[in-house]
Coordinates of C-alpha atoms in Angstrom, one line a residue:
M29 CA 0.0 0.0 0.0
Q30 CA 1.3 3.4 -1.0
P31 CA 1.3 6.0 1.8
P32 CA -0.7 9.2 1.2
P33 CA 1.2 12.3 0.0
I34 CA 1.3 13.9 3.4
V35 CA 3.1 10.9 4.8
T36 CA 5.6 11.1 2.0
G37 CA 6.1 14.8 2.8
I38 CA 6.7 14.0 6.4
I39 CA 9.3 11.3 5.5
R40 CA 11.1 13.9 3.3
A41 CA 11.1 16.3 6.1
A42 CA 12.5 13.6 8.4
D43 CA 15.3 13.0 5.9
L44 CA 16.2 16.7 5.9
V45 CA 16.3 16.7 9.7
L46 CA 18.5 13.6 9.5
A47 CA 20.9 15.4 7.1
A48 CA 21.1 18.4 9.5
L49 CA 21.7 16.1 12.4
E50 CA 24.5 14.4 10.6
A51 CA 26.1 17.8 9.7
F52 CA 25.9 18.7 13.4
L53 CA 27.6 15.4 14.3
V54 CA 30.4 16.1 11.8
L55 CA 30.9 19.6 13.3
V56 CA 31.0 18.5 16.9
L57 CA 33.3 15.6 16.1
A58 CA 35.7 17.9 14.2
A59 CA 35.7 20.4 17.0
M60 CA 36.4 17.6 19.5
I61 CA 39.3 16.3 17.5
V62 CA 40.8 19.8 17.1
L63 CA 40.4 20.5 20.8
V64 CA 41.9 17.2 22.0
F65 CA 44.7 17.1 19.4
G66 CA 45.5 20.7 19.9
N67 CA 45.7 20.1 23.7
V68 CA 48.0 17.1 23.2
V69 CA 50.3 19.1 20.9
L70 CA 50.4 22.0 23.4
R71 CA 50.9 19.8 26.4
Y72 CA 53.8 17.7 25.0
G73 CA 55.3 20.2 22.6
F74 CA 55.0 23.5 24.5
D75 CA 54.4 22.4 28.1
S76 CA 51.1 24.2 28.2
G77 CA 47.5 23.3 27.4
I78 CA 43.9 24.3 27.0
T79 CA 42.4 23.7 30.5
V80 CA 38.7 23.4 29.3
T81 CA 39.5 20.7 26.8
D82 CA 38.7 17.7 29.0
E83 CA 35.3 19.0 30.2
V84 CA 34.1 20.3 26.8
S85 CA 35.2 17.2 24.9
R86 CA 33.4 15.1 27.5
M87 CA 30.2 17.1 26.9
M88 CA 30.7 16.8 23.2
F89 CA 31.1 13.1 23.4
V90 CA 27.8 12.7 25.2
W91 CA 26.2 14.9 22.6
I92 CA 27.7 12.7 19.8
A93 CA 26.4 9.6 21.4
F94 CA 22.8 10.7 21.7
A95 CA 22.6 12.6 18.4
G96 CA 24.1 9.6 16.8
A97 CA 21.5 7.4 18.4
I98 CA 18.8 9.4 16.7
A99 CA 20.5 9.0 13.3
V100 CA 20.9 5.3 13.8
S101 CA 17.3 4.9 14.9
R102 CA 16.0 6.8 11.9
R103 CA 18.1 4.6 9.5
H104 CA 17.2 1.4 11.4
Q105 CA 20.8 0.5 11.8
Q106 CA 20.9 -0.3 15.5
L107 CA 22.0 -3.7 16.6
G108 CA 19.2 -6.2 16.6
V109 CA 18.4 -9.9 16.2
D110 CA 15.3 -10.1 14.1
F111 CA 15.4 -13.6 12.6
V112 CA 12.3 -14.7 14.6
V113 CA 10.3 -11.6 13.6
A114 CA 11.4 -11.8 10.0
A115 CA 10.1 -15.4 9.8
L116 CA 6.6 -14.3 10.9
P117 CA 3.8 -13.7 8.4
A118 CA 3.0 -10.1 7.5
L119 CA 0.2 -9.3 10.0
P120 CA 1.9 -10.8 13.1
R121 CA 5.1 -9.1 12.0
R122 CA 3.3 -5.7 11.9
I123 CA 1.8 -6.4 15.3
V124 CA 5.2 -7.3 16.8
H125 CA 6.8 -4.1 15.3
L126 CA 3.9 -2.0 16.6
L127 CA 4.4 -3.4 20.1
G128 CA 8.2 -3.0 19.9
N129 CA 7.8 0.6 18.9
L130 CA 5.3 1.3 21.7
A131 CA 7.9 -0.2 24.2
I132 CA 10.5 2.1 22.7
L133 CA 8.1 5.1 23.2
F134 CA 7.8 4.1 26.8
C135 CA 11.5 3.9 27.3
C136 CA 11.9 7.3 25.6
W137 CA 9.3 8.8 27.9
V138 CA 11.3 7.5 30.9
L139 CA 14.6 8.9 29.4
V140 CA 13.1 12.3 28.5
S141 CA 11.4 12.8 31.9
G142 CA 14.5 11.8 33.8
A143 CA 16.8 13.9 31.7
W144 CA 14.4 16.9 32.1
G145 CA 14.5 16.5 35.9
Q146 CA 18.3 16.4 35.8
M147 CA 18.4 19.5 33.6
Q148 CA 16.2 21.4 36.0
L149 CA 18.4 20.4 38.9
N150 CA 21.7 21.2 37.2
W151 CA 21.2 24.6 35.6
I152 CA 22.7 26.2 38.7
N153 CA 25.6 23.7 38.8
T154 CA 28.6 24.6 36.7
A155 CA 31.6 22.6 35.5
P156 CA 34.6 23.5 37.6
V157 CA 36.9 24.6 34.8
S158 CA 34.7 25.8 31.9
G159 CA 31.9 27.3 34.0
L160 CA 29.3 25.8 31.6
P161 CA 26.1 24.6 33.2
T162 CA 26.2 20.8 33.7
A163 CA 22.6 20.8 32.5
L164 CA 24.0 21.0 29.0
T165 CA 25.2 17.4 29.4
Y166 CA 21.7 16.3 30.4
A167 CA 20.2 18.1 27.5
A168 CA 21.7 15.5 25.2
P169 CA 19.7 12.5 26.5
W170 CA 16.6 14.8 26.6
L171 CA 16.9 15.6 23.0
G172 CA 18.0 12.0 22.1
G173 CA 14.9 10.6 23.8
I174 CA 12.6 13.1 21.9
G175 CA 14.3 12.3 18.6
I176 CA 14.2 8.5 19.0
G177 CA 10.6 8.8 20.3
C178 CA 9.6 10.7 17.1
V179 CA 11.1 7.9 15.0
A180 CA 9.4 5.2 17.1
F181 CA 6.1 7.0 16.8
A182 CA 6.4 7.2 13.0
N183 CA 7.4 3.6 12.9
A184 CA 4.4 2.6 15.1
L185 CA 2.0 4.6 12.9
G186 CA 3.5 3.0 9.8
A187 CA 3.0 -0.5 11.3
A188 CA -0.5 0.3 12.6
F189 CA -1.8 1.6 9.3
G190 CA 0.0 -0.9 7.1
Y191 CA 2.3 1.6 5.3
T192 CA 5.4 -0.3 6.4
D193 CA 6.0 -3.3 8.6
G194 CA 7.1 -0.9 11.3
A195 CA 10.8 -1.4 10.7
M196 CA 11.4 2.2 9.6
A197 CA 9.4 5.3 9.0
S198 CA 10.2 5.3 5.3
G199 CA 9.7 1.6 5.0
E200 CA 13.2 1.1 3.5
E201 CA 16.5 0.5 5.1
Y202 CA 19.1 3.1 4.2
H203 CA 22.1 1.8 2.3
G204 CA 23.5 5.2 1.2
A205 CA 27.0 6.6 1.8

């Protein structure tokens, strides 16, 4: 069954968001590499260093992990063992995918609500060297939970209405570069 045009438009918008997210990942990773490599060169070559490198690169790593989880979820490239589900007929497979995506939505709700609470508590706490609020670290799982939740919601709708088997919002695995 072919999805209606509005669903196709939403999938295209999700692909644009994914491209922007991947650009963000590239920028953060490049900045982290420059900071850490520059700090190593300064430390061993010139007996000095950038004091905020450790804290900022740690925050960047957390952001890379959660933003990358959104991208992996959208592409349906996370680790999984699906040989049992793949062997099911079409309707039971759709039901299993629907239930799995509903379970993911519940986990995302737990993650988002917990990260939100930590963000609220840690806006006044600052990192000792950089002075950045530690809530910035907890903003990454909050955003990651929202992003993965949106993907799971789209997958659940696709499975419920028969547009896909629920494996991915676009109904196809991404095999691009």
